[in-house]
Amino acid sequence: MSYLRSTVVMKILFGTTLTFSLLFLALNANAQDGKALFNAKCAACHQVFKNSTGPALGGMEERGPWSDRKKLYAWIHNPAAFMENDPYTKGLKDSHNGILMPGFADLSEGDIDAIVDYVNTTFAAGPGGGAKPAGGEAAAPAPKTDNTLLYGILTLVLAIIALTLLQINSRLRRMSDDKEGAESVEPVPFYRNKLYIALGIIALFLVGGYYTIQGAVGLGLHQNYEPEQPIFYSHQVHAGINQISCLYCHGGAQEGKSANIPAVNVCMNCHMAINEYTQGPELFRTDGSKVDGTAEIQKLYSYAGWDPDKKQYTGEGKPIEWTRVHNLPDHVYFNHSQHVVVGQQQCQTCHGNITEMDEVYQFAELSMGWCVNCHRNTKVQFTDNKFYSIYEKFHDDIKNKKIDSVTVEMIGGIECQKCHY
Ligand code: HEC
Ligand code: HEC
Ligand code: HEC
Ligand code: HEC
Ligand code: HEC
Ligand code: HEC
């Protein structure tokens, strides 16, 4: 009887596990496709959280006719035709400088579903969910989806199945022993069985160890960190559109260890004259709220202690307290000039596409692995670089064709004391 009941339980268990796994795989595959499609087809004009050329797509199903998926298909397949009979999208076009969204007749309904799924999951994760505005920053590492919980549940279900199987096995053996009249040993209950206890402890160790290591490694790492700054200062407007050289403001990156943040008077070199923000593009915070550039320049004046009407300093200025984005722990030594001048590395390699960012965020992981990997893989410009004239042996080896290049590692770039005080 109990044997029968067990088979039923087993069937249910197997069924649930299978359904869970399939559902989970399907969902995940869909979000993956959606992301690739979104990046390929939509990201040029749309972001999830911010308006860009087109409106932010996060939460779109709550707007206009988009709760009706059929209408969304029709819109994406042919916006011009859809707009004819739809006042909502017509109005939308007028508020987007008359730019009409192109049609995507090649996208199947399944493709569009996948894009919507991706947008919805990214939106639900929130701006801090690791998702970065797209466009130009496509090189930024993909946000990680956290499946740990699901894997955990699956593992648990599987473990229960395994235990049930073992129990059934021993019960069956007992039944057959009973039938043959053989003497059977009273089975030990499973919570006192040494094998189970040992397995349990090992599992606990594995799980505990995993989380401890994850926690320790992640400690102090803030990839994608994007603090709100006292003034909405856009790198895209300055270093991108107006092409002001990075070194105009961050000259330290060439001259020394620290790249430095410019003082207010550097800003005032230009802003004594420029008191309005009139050029496009419209500026938005990550939460989607609009920024009034002219009002931000006014904030700059109050920090500088500048009276824009009288065009003179009042003497009541105070330094702008920018929030640091990048911050290595104190035990690590990093020198900009060594990388920018000697190593000839581009700012963008480590800081991402700053010229397309409004607010700066931490592009790279800044972990030890990140530094060391680059040192392992990067070849230094060894010839014609006066900084490397002291490495006679390598120069000889190159001349004798024993080696064809020198990596940072070979000149000592992964020795602990080079990076650690
Ligand atoms: C060339 C730029 C461009 C591309 C590429 C683009 N869109 Fe658009 N999209 C727009 C513009 C602009 C609007 C605003 C309406 C208008 O002016 O046509 C818009 C509006 C929308 C809307 C309505 C949003 C709202 O707030 O109601 C949706 C939904 C949409 N687009 C989805 C997509 C999807 C999905 C893709 C990718 C398959 C895509 N768009 C690709 C420019 C674009
Ligand atoms: C007109 C001055 C100016 C120019 C030009 C400029 N920046 Fe900046 N930069 C700033 C200011 C002010 C901050 C501090 C506010 C912030 O983080 O957005 C800053 C912050 C940064 C940060 C983050 C610093 C931190 O706190 O960790 C990086 C990285 C950076 N800039 C790189 C660049 C690069 C690369 C360029 C050239 C493509 C550039 N900047 C051009 C003024 C400038
Ligand atoms: C080399 C000249 C130059 C320097 C230096 C400069 N700016 Fe600007 N800034 C501009 C120009 C050009 C614009 C765009 C004005 C327009 O719309 O016509 C601008 C726009 C702005 C805006 C409005 C758009 C936005 O980014 O929000 C703010 C705020 C601003 N600057 C702050 C600063 C701050 C803070 C500094 C110092 C860290 C600084 N600027 C240094 C030239 C400069
Ligand atoms: C090899 C990677 C790398 C390159 C190349 C690089 N940076 Fe950095 N940058 C960093 C790291 C790492 C930090 C954090 C330093 C710290 O916390 O001590 C940083 C910090 C900064 C800061 C914050 C202030 C400071 O110095 O701590 C600014 C501004 C900055 N970088 C600008 C630039 C500019 C401009 C360039 C190009 C001229 C550049 N960086 C090139 C890795 C790099
Ligand atoms: C994009 C590649 C890249 C990354 C990322 C990078 N470095 Fe480097 N690093 C270089 C290059 C190239 C050199 C060679 C310059 C030289 O010869 O001094 C170098 C040299 C150094 C040196 C001098 C090594 C020596 O033997 O003299 C130190 C110290 C250093 N890096 C620290 C760091 C730290 C700390 C980080 C991470 C926060 C880091 N680097 C990240 C490319 C990189
Ligand atoms: C190229 C530069 C570089 C070299 C070489 C390097 N480290 Fe690090 N190390 C770092 C950076 C950057 C961090 C900070 C990472 C962070 O914030 O988690 C770090 C962190 C650490 C930490 C703190 C633990 C942690 O993850 O925060 C220890 C311990 C450490 N390093 C030991 C070593 C030892 C031992 C060596 C030699 C085998 C070494 N490092 C070589 C750059 C380097």
XYZ file of C-alpha atoms and ligand atoms in Angstrom:
679
model
C 0.000 0.000 0.000
C 2.667 2.474 1.040
C 4.607 1.293 -1.978
C 1.695 2.301 -4.202
C 1.385 5.679 -2.563
C 5.099 6.251 -3.168
C 4.797 5.669 -6.895
C 2.077 8.289 -7.089
C 4.206 10.758 -5.157
C 7.112 9.931 -7.438
C 5.110 10.594 -10.559
C 3.972 13.952 -9.251
C 7.506 14.863 -8.259
C 8.941 13.899 -11.620
C 6.193 15.767 -13.403
C 6.784 18.966 -11.461
C 10.528 18.862 -11.926
C 10.207 18.285 -15.637
C 7.665 21.061 -16.069
C 9.778 23.445 -13.998
C 12.938 22.737 -15.982
C 11.243 23.047 -19.363
C 9.399 26.231 -18.415
C 12.558 27.727 -17.020
C 14.644 26.838 -20.078
C 11.997 28.224 -22.420
C 11.695 31.480 -20.479
C 15.418 31.938 -20.345
C 15.914 31.198 -24.041
C 13.205 33.698 -24.848
C 14.793 36.465 -22.796
C 18.175 35.736 -24.422
C 16.740 35.981 -27.934
C 14.816 39.072 -26.945
C 17.941 40.776 -25.772
C 19.846 40.028 -28.970
C 16.902 41.192 -31.089
C 16.410 44.307 -28.998
C 20.080 45.221 -29.347
C 20.115 44.540 -33.070
C 16.835 46.198 -34.048
C 15.664 48.628 -31.397
C 18.614 49.786 -29.275
C 19.711 52.377 -31.824
C 16.644 54.423 -30.897
C 15.213 52.933 -27.705
C 16.450 52.324 -24.215
C 14.572 50.624 -21.435
C 14.732 53.355 -18.813
C 15.596 56.539 -20.665
C 14.032 58.279 -23.584
C 16.457 58.634 -26.454
C 15.458 59.015 -30.115
C 12.339 57.043 -29.268
C 10.516 56.769 -25.944
C 11.838 54.581 -23.135
C 10.274 51.168 -23.683
C 10.113 50.118 -20.022
C 6.489 49.853 -18.902
C 5.196 50.411 -22.436
C 2.339 47.975 -21.976
C 0.754 50.428 -19.582
C 0.719 53.144 -22.253
C -1.420 53.790 -25.312
C -2.860 50.733 -27.004
C 0.092 48.453 -26.164
C -1.678 46.232 -23.666
C -3.202 44.731 -26.819
C -0.363 42.636 -28.219
C -2.020 42.460 -31.670
C -1.799 46.234 -31.943
C 1.828 46.147 -30.914
C 2.577 43.641 -33.698
C 0.811 45.880 -36.181
C 2.721 48.956 -35.001
C 6.132 47.347 -35.163
C 5.436 45.755 -38.548
C 4.275 49.025 -40.075
C 4.210 52.210 -37.958
C 3.174 54.473 -40.844
C 0.040 52.449 -41.570
C -0.812 52.006 -37.891
C -0.504 55.715 -37.195
C -3.164 56.621 -39.780
C -5.971 55.420 -37.495
C -4.334 55.872 -34.144
C -4.248 59.312 -32.513
C -1.961 58.100 -29.692
C 0.968 57.231 -31.944
C 0.360 60.272 -34.133
C 0.784 62.456 -31.045
C 3.856 60.449 -30.108
C 5.455 61.220 -33.443
C 4.814 64.951 -33.053
C 6.566 64.901 -29.695
C 9.550 63.146 -31.294
C 10.569 65.849 -33.725
C 8.421 64.210 -36.397
C 10.772 61.233 -36.604
C 8.832 58.181 -37.721
C 9.823 54.818 -36.400
C 10.828 52.473 -39.242
C 8.817 49.269 -39.750
C 10.159 45.804 -38.992
C 8.139 43.523 -41.257
C 10.771 40.815 -40.870
C 10.116 40.344 -37.140
C 7.763 37.455 -36.398
C 5.172 37.734 -33.635
C 7.352 35.379 -31.586
C 10.321 37.721 -32.078
C 8.291 40.666 -30.855
C 7.084 38.659 -27.851
C 10.715 37.895 -27.043
C 11.658 41.590 -27.257
C 8.760 42.554 -24.989
C 9.744 39.826 -22.512
C 13.280 41.130 -22.457
C 12.170 44.736 -21.965
C 9.748 43.722 -19.213
C 12.249 41.626 -17.272
C 14.906 44.328 -17.561
C 12.416 46.985 -16.493
C 11.187 44.886 -13.591
C 14.783 44.493 -12.384
C 14.957 48.308 -12.094
C 17.702 50.714 -13.194
C 19.999 49.209 -10.570
C 19.362 45.739 -11.971
C 22.587 45.902 -13.919
C 20.928 46.891 -17.164
C 22.685 49.744 -18.844
C 21.218 52.051 -21.407
C 22.027 50.692 -24.807
C 23.602 52.402 -27.779
C 27.300 53.002 -28.040
C 27.728 51.219 -24.766
C 26.987 47.942 -26.426
C 30.440 46.815 -25.387
C 29.454 47.034 -21.731
C 29.325 43.610 -20.160
C 25.887 42.005 -20.314
C 23.900 42.215 -17.122
C 23.909 38.874 -15.378
C 20.601 37.203 -14.747
C 20.507 35.500 -11.401
C 19.268 31.933 -11.701
C 20.720 30.780 -8.415
C 17.333 30.474 -6.732
C 15.868 28.417 -9.552
C 18.864 26.119 -9.638
C 18.556 25.818 -5.882
C 14.901 24.777 -6.098
C 15.669 22.283 -8.869
C 18.493 20.770 -6.841
C 16.235 20.442 -3.808
C 13.493 18.733 -5.818
C 16.030 16.339 -7.330
C 17.457 15.594 -3.892
C 13.978 14.760 -2.573
C 13.432 12.422 -5.512
C 16.750 10.687 -4.864
C 15.898 10.219 -1.181
C 12.439 8.868 -2.002
C 13.973 6.421 -4.459
C 16.412 5.165 -1.844
C 13.602 4.710 0.675
C 11.487 2.823 -1.816
C 14.429 0.663 -2.714
C 15.044 -0.385 0.876
C 11.317 -0.922 1.458
C 11.044 -3.142 -1.605
C 14.042 -5.150 -0.482
C 12.449 -5.608 2.915
C 9.185 -6.745 1.309
C 10.970 -9.337 -0.800
C 13.049 -10.431 2.178
C 9.849 -10.832 4.203
C 8.305 -12.921 1.459
C 11.270 -15.249 1.315
C 11.109 -15.451 5.059
C 14.681 -14.287 5.323
C 15.597 -12.506 8.497
C 15.818 -8.789 7.890
C 17.557 -6.159 9.897
C 15.294 -3.366 11.129
C 16.212 -0.423 8.837
C 17.773 2.636 10.413
C 15.522 5.709 9.944
C 17.033 7.970 7.341
C 17.828 10.820 9.713
C 20.098 8.453 11.647
C 21.661 6.864 8.619
C 25.385 7.732 8.563
C 25.524 7.959 4.782
C 22.732 10.541 4.627
C 24.249 12.566 7.434
C 27.632 12.603 5.681
C 26.044 13.605 2.367
C 24.081 16.368 4.091
C 27.178 17.809 5.715
C 29.110 17.757 2.443
C 26.238 19.551 0.685
C 26.114 22.195 3.418
C 29.862 22.753 3.102
C 29.660 23.122 -0.673
C 26.775 25.588 -0.585
C 28.210 27.562 2.331
C 31.669 27.714 0.752
C 30.243 28.845 -2.552
C 28.376 31.786 -1.051
C 31.275 32.769 1.209
C 33.675 32.921 -1.735
C 31.165 34.754 -3.926
C 30.575 37.278 -1.168
C 34.279 37.823 -0.537
C 35.144 38.239 -4.206
C 32.219 40.576 -4.843
C 33.018 42.690 -1.797
C 34.004 46.166 -2.830
C 33.339 45.586 -6.520
C 30.868 48.043 -7.969
C 30.656 47.461 -11.672
C 27.989 49.665 -13.299
C 27.949 51.966 -10.268
C 26.427 55.261 -11.372
C 25.965 57.691 -8.505
C 23.843 60.792 -8.875
C 26.087 63.859 -9.071
C 25.531 67.315 -7.538
C 25.347 68.796 -11.049
C 24.044 66.844 -14.017
C 27.262 67.193 -15.974
C 27.117 65.326 -19.271
C 30.267 63.833 -20.777
C 28.322 63.285 -23.971
C 27.654 67.027 -24.299
C 31.226 68.042 -23.433
C 33.603 65.302 -24.568
C 31.274 63.915 -27.252
C 29.344 66.610 -29.083
C 31.667 69.497 -28.237
C 34.765 67.308 -28.505
C 36.577 68.763 -25.529
C 39.686 66.645 -24.971
C 39.643 64.404 -21.905
C 43.004 65.795 -20.912
C 41.651 69.369 -20.806
C 39.868 68.352 -17.618
C 41.731 65.200 -16.607
C 45.295 66.231 -17.446
C 46.509 64.227 -14.471
C 45.902 61.036 -16.429
C 48.900 61.895 -18.544
C 51.058 63.524 -15.927
C 50.713 61.342 -12.900
C 49.064 58.717 -10.812
C 45.634 60.270 -10.553
C 43.489 61.554 -13.421
C 41.919 64.250 -11.194
C 38.502 65.841 -11.372
C 38.659 69.444 -12.629
C 38.070 72.311 -10.208
C 35.182 74.751 -10.661
C 37.378 77.381 -12.276
C 38.115 75.007 -15.165
C 34.392 74.854 -15.841
C 34.162 78.611 -15.601
C 36.749 79.074 -18.360
C 33.869 78.367 -20.705
C 30.798 78.926 -18.596
C 31.448 82.582 -17.834
C 30.246 82.913 -21.400
C 28.005 79.862 -21.830
C 25.036 80.337 -19.498
C 22.401 78.355 -21.358
C 22.005 74.851 -22.629
C 20.466 75.205 -26.048
C 22.013 72.428 -28.109
C 20.192 69.113 -28.294
C 20.077 66.355 -27.273
C 17.536 66.314 -24.495
C 19.073 65.062 -21.284
C 17.552 62.443 -19.025
C 18.447 60.926 -15.697
C 18.546 57.146 -15.417
C 15.105 57.160 -13.826
C 13.779 58.783 -17.006
C 13.191 62.266 -15.555
C 14.135 65.178 -17.775
C 17.089 67.446 -17.051
C 17.025 71.185 -17.625
C 20.597 71.884 -18.776
C 20.301 75.643 -18.211
C 19.206 75.093 -14.605
C 22.209 72.791 -14.132
C 24.519 75.566 -15.373
C 22.885 77.835 -12.767
C 23.871 75.283 -10.102
C 27.424 75.538 -11.394
C 27.257 79.326 -10.880
C 26.199 78.966 -7.275
C 29.151 76.623 -6.629
C 31.515 78.998 -8.444
C 30.073 82.012 -6.661
C 29.391 83.722 -9.965
C 26.689 86.267 -10.609
C 25.684 85.760 -14.232
C 23.798 89.090 -14.431
C 26.596 91.289 -13.126
C 29.148 88.942 -14.694
C 31.377 88.909 -11.665
C 32.393 86.609 -8.806
C 30.647 87.200 -5.482
C 33.329 85.405 -3.512
C 30.801 82.950 -2.076
C 31.815 79.868 -3.997
C 32.340 76.370 -2.679
C 33.885 73.294 -4.267
C 31.563 70.882 -6.067
C 31.428 67.623 -4.166
C 31.406 65.108 -6.996
C 30.754 61.562 -5.919
C 33.597 59.265 -6.895
C 32.624 56.599 -9.357
C 35.839 54.565 -9.441
C 37.497 53.597 -6.241
C 40.164 50.958 -5.789
C 40.853 49.714 -2.273
C 43.744 51.443 -0.479
C 46.024 48.422 -0.745
C 46.110 48.643 -4.562
C 48.454 50.910 -6.497
C 47.227 52.156 -9.850
C 48.952 54.803 -11.929
C 47.268 56.506 -14.878
C 50.337 57.916 -16.532
C 51.933 54.452 -16.531
C 48.979 53.110 -18.469
C 48.151 56.079 -20.686
C 51.676 57.227 -21.577
C 53.978 54.224 -21.120
C 51.445 51.473 -21.817
C 49.614 53.551 -24.451
C 46.173 52.416 -23.309
C 43.056 54.333 -24.367
C 40.783 55.814 -21.703
C 37.876 53.974 -23.349
C 39.450 50.541 -22.821
C 39.034 50.915 -19.079
C 36.238 53.485 -18.818
C 33.989 52.534 -21.733
C 32.458 54.900 -24.201
C 32.552 58.000 -22.019
C 31.794 60.294 -24.951
C 28.328 58.719 -25.169
C 27.549 58.704 -21.460
C 25.608 61.461 -19.808
C 26.400 60.405 -16.295
C 29.560 58.357 -15.857
C 29.205 54.812 -14.604
C 31.832 52.253 -13.708
C 32.354 50.314 -16.911
C 35.024 47.833 -15.831
C 34.925 45.395 -12.956
C 38.095 46.803 -11.322
C 38.759 43.381 -9.846
C 42.199 41.882 -9.495
C 41.321 39.409 -12.253
C 40.513 42.278 -14.584
C 43.932 43.921 -14.056
C 45.854 40.652 -14.233
C 44.078 39.373 -17.350
C 44.904 42.516 -19.240
C 48.519 42.303 -18.116
C 48.702 38.702 -19.312
C 47.224 39.469 -22.720
C 48.463 42.936 -23.581
C 51.627 43.256 -25.597
C 53.584 46.381 -24.809
C 54.855 48.564 -27.655
C 58.334 47.332 -26.939
C 60.372 48.752 -29.750
C 60.617 52.546 -30.223
C 59.502 53.161 -26.635
C 62.195 54.792 -24.530
C 60.630 53.479 -21.336
C 61.627 49.941 -22.231
C 65.261 50.535 -23.204
C 66.392 48.954 -19.915
C 65.109 45.511 -20.868
C 68.219 44.507 -22.829
C 67.568 40.776 -22.688
C 64.139 41.097 -24.316
C 65.550 43.421 -26.982
C 68.206 40.833 -27.757
C 65.618 38.048 -27.820
C 63.478 40.012 -30.235
C 66.485 40.734 -32.431
C 67.428 37.032 -32.394
C 63.801 36.129 -33.102
C 63.545 34.069 -29.891
C 60.360 35.963 -29.026
C 58.194 38.180 -31.193
C 56.519 40.288 -28.534
C 56.627 41.201 -24.857
C 53.566 41.210 -22.620
C 53.076 43.263 -19.467
C 53.384 39.989 -17.557
C 56.901 39.434 -18.921
C 58.127 42.752 -17.538
C 56.761 41.874 -14.101
C 53.184 43.095 -14.416
C 51.665 40.259 -12.393
C 54.069 40.365 -9.463
C 52.068 40.993 -6.308
C 54.159 43.869 -5.040
C 53.764 45.866 -8.289
C 50.091 46.406 -7.475
C 50.020 45.968 -3.705
C 51.690 48.208 -1.207
C 15.132 54.606 -36.104
C 14.632 54.703 -34.753
C 13.731 53.602 -34.179
C 13.957 52.245 -34.181
C 15.134 51.490 -34.790
C 12.869 51.666 -33.419
N 12.022 52.648 -32.992
Fe 10.319 52.378 -31.871
N 9.992 54.371 -31.923
C 10.771 55.321 -32.545
C 10.162 56.618 -32.414
C 10.742 57.927 -32.932
C 8.967 56.433 -31.690
C 7.918 57.486 -31.324
C 6.809 57.433 -32.355
C 7.259 57.994 -33.673
O 7.715 59.132 -33.715
O 7.198 57.246 -34.662
C 8.880 55.005 -31.407
C 7.842 54.415 -30.684
C 7.800 53.099 -30.308
C 6.799 52.505 -29.448
C 5.683 53.237 -28.740
C 6.244 53.643 -27.384
C 5.292 54.358 -26.448
O 5.822 55.040 -25.568
O 4.101 54.216 -26.560
C 7.096 51.182 -29.321
C 6.340 50.151 -28.518
C 8.281 50.941 -30.119
N 8.688 52.116 -30.690
C 8.915 49.721 -30.223
C 10.037 49.487 -30.997
C 10.658 48.198 -31.129
C 10.197 46.931 -30.424
C 11.730 48.358 -31.946
C 12.692 47.281 -32.434
C 12.086 46.185 -33.130
C 11.780 49.751 -32.340
N 10.746 50.402 -31.737
C 12.737 50.307 -33.162
C 11.971 55.093 -33.187
C 12.522 53.847 -33.428
C 34.891 69.678 -19.350
C 35.526 68.797 -18.418
C 35.612 67.304 -18.685
C 35.985 66.670 -19.844
C 36.347 67.273 -21.181
C 35.980 65.260 -19.548
N 35.605 65.054 -18.245
Fe 35.537 63.300 -17.265
N 34.793 64.219 -15.613
C 34.586 65.559 -15.484
C 33.925 65.825 -14.207
C 33.496 67.189 -13.686
C 33.754 64.576 -13.586
C 33.116 64.286 -12.230
C 31.632 64.126 -12.365
C 31.224 62.793 -12.909
O 31.670 61.756 -12.417
O 30.429 62.785 -13.879
C 34.312 63.590 -14.482
C 34.350 62.229 -14.243
C 34.985 61.287 -15.056
C 35.167 59.898 -14.729
C 34.701 59.213 -13.453
C 35.602 59.634 -12.323
C 35.306 58.920 -11.047
O 34.696 59.538 -10.159
O 35.672 57.753 -10.924
C 35.821 59.314 -15.765
C 36.247 57.868 -15.869
C 36.026 60.331 -16.755
N 35.515 61.514 -16.293
C 36.641 60.113 -17.965
C 36.684 61.051 -18.985
C 37.115 60.757 -20.331
C 37.591 59.399 -20.805
C 36.996 61.902 -21.047
C 37.270 62.101 -22.523
C 36.534 61.244 -23.438
C 36.512 62.940 -20.130
N 36.313 62.355 -18.901
C 36.317 64.276 -20.457
C 34.941 66.534 -16.384
C 35.370 66.291 -17.684
C 35.703 73.961 -23.125
C 34.455 74.577 -22.740
C 33.659 73.959 -21.577
C 34.119 73.597 -20.347
C 35.534 73.633 -19.817
C 32.962 73.166 -19.601
N 31.838 73.261 -20.360
Fe 29.943 72.847 -19.763
N 29.284 73.213 -21.630
C 30.046 73.637 -22.694
C 29.227 73.715 -23.898
C 29.696 74.125 -25.285
C 27.911 73.336 -23.499
C 26.659 73.290 -24.377
C 26.025 74.665 -24.357
C 24.920 74.853 -25.372
O 23.914 74.133 -25.287
O 25.069 75.692 -26.242
C 27.992 73.041 -22.068
C 26.902 72.631 -21.309
C 26.942 72.416 -19.961
C 25.809 72.038 -19.150
C 24.394 71.793 -19.640
C 24.346 70.398 -20.274
C 24.687 69.316 -19.276
O 25.754 68.685 -19.437
O 23.947 69.128 -18.327
C 26.264 71.910 -17.862
C 25.455 71.566 -16.633
C 27.681 72.174 -17.875
N 28.066 72.490 -19.154
C 28.490 72.074 -16.757
C 29.873 72.132 -16.822
C 30.738 71.817 -15.711
C 30.289 71.395 -14.325
C 32.002 71.993 -16.141
C 33.280 71.762 -15.377
C 33.514 70.427 -14.892
C 31.933 72.393 -17.539
N 30.618 72.463 -17.907
C 33.034 72.699 -18.303
C 31.392 73.934 -22.669
C 32.222 73.732 -21.584
C 44.252 50.659 -17.648
C 42.971 51.159 -17.300
C 42.722 52.665 -17.311
C 42.973 53.558 -18.323
C 43.627 53.294 -19.668
C 42.480 54.841 -17.860
N 41.948 54.707 -16.612
Fe 41.061 56.162 -15.506
N 40.870 54.897 -13.935
C 41.251 53.560 -13.937
C 41.127 53.025 -12.607
C 41.465 51.605 -12.192
C 40.665 54.088 -11.787
C 40.414 54.048 -10.278
C 41.685 54.553 -9.621
C 41.637 54.533 -8.123
O 40.597 54.293 -7.530
O 42.695 54.783 -7.539
C 40.495 55.241 -12.660
C 40.034 56.484 -12.243
C 39.834 57.564 -13.092
C 39.275 58.837 -12.693
C 38.839 59.238 -11.297
C 39.947 60.047 -10.626
C 41.165 59.226 -10.306
O 42.223 59.459 -10.931
O 41.078 58.325 -9.476
C 39.228 59.628 -13.818
C 38.741 61.064 -13.908
C 39.789 58.857 -14.899
N 40.135 57.605 -14.426
C 39.947 59.332 -16.193
C 40.700 58.705 -17.169
C 41.059 59.301 -18.441
C 40.673 60.689 -18.889
C 41.796 58.371 -19.109
C 42.471 58.496 -20.487
C 43.359 59.633 -20.655
C 41.888 57.183 -18.272
N 41.216 57.432 -17.091
C 42.530 55.998 -18.616
C 41.669 52.838 -15.031
C 42.077 53.393 -16.236
C 43.651 47.487 -20.634
C 44.766 46.772 -20.105
C 45.198 47.021 -18.672
C 44.420 46.974 -17.547
C 42.921 46.702 -17.459
C 45.295 47.227 -16.440
N 46.570 47.424 -16.881
Fe 48.190 47.775 -15.727
N 49.372 47.858 -17.375
C 48.927 47.764 -18.679
C 50.029 47.984 -19.577
C 49.971 47.946 -21.105
C 51.157 48.207 -18.759
C 52.605 48.458 -19.244
C 53.050 49.806 -18.888
C 54.425 49.735 -18.347
O 55.262 49.085 -18.945
O 54.687 50.338 -17.310
C 50.705 48.126 -17.388
C 51.534 48.265 -16.288
C 51.117 48.245 -14.976
C 51.979 48.351 -13.832
C 53.498 48.435 -13.884
C 54.027 47.049 -14.102
C 55.524 46.993 -14.145
O 56.019 45.887 -14.311
O 56.170 48.021 -14.037
C 51.190 48.321 -12.712
C 51.617 48.405 -11.267
C 49.819 48.179 -13.152
N 49.823 48.117 -14.531
C 48.732 48.104 -12.325
C 47.423 47.856 -12.761
C 46.292 47.708 -11.875
C 46.327 47.799 -10.372
C 45.216 47.480 -12.676
C 43.767 47.237 -12.282
C 43.170 48.174 -11.381
C 45.681 47.482 -14.045
N 47.027 47.714 -14.063
C 44.864 47.262 -15.125
C 47.653 47.470 -19.090
C 46.553 47.317 -18.255
C 47.839 43.932 -11.856
C 47.579 44.267 -10.491
C 47.533 43.211 -9.416
C 48.453 42.213 -9.182
C 49.684 41.877 -10.003
C 48.026 41.536 -7.996
N 46.869 42.110 -7.512
Fe 45.857 41.561 -5.823
N 44.428 42.946 -6.215
C 44.436 43.823 -7.279
C 43.245 44.626 -7.234
C 42.853 45.711 -8.213
C 42.523 44.211 -6.080
C 41.216 44.770 -5.563
C 40.049 44.001 -6.085
C 38.813 44.292 -5.295
O 38.505 45.439 -5.036
O 38.165 43.311 -4.930
C 43.312 43.160 -5.466
C 42.923 42.495 -4.295
C 43.716 41.575 -3.656
C 43.389 40.974 -2.374
C 42.190 41.276 -1.525
C 41.112 40.294 -1.768
C 40.086 40.801 -2.662
O 39.653 40.062 -3.579
O 39.657 41.953 -2.501
C 44.395 40.100 -2.079
C 44.504 39.226 -0.852
C 45.338 40.144 -3.178
N 44.901 41.042 -4.108
C 46.495 39.390 -3.240
C 47.372 39.385 -4.324
C 48.525 38.475 -4.448
C 48.917 37.445 -3.429
C 49.121 38.775 -5.642
C 50.340 38.100 -6.283
C 50.138 36.716 -6.638
C 48.367 39.866 -6.240
N 47.317 40.190 -5.416
C 48.708 40.460 -7.447
C 45.420 43.938 -8.244
C 46.527 43.126 -8.355
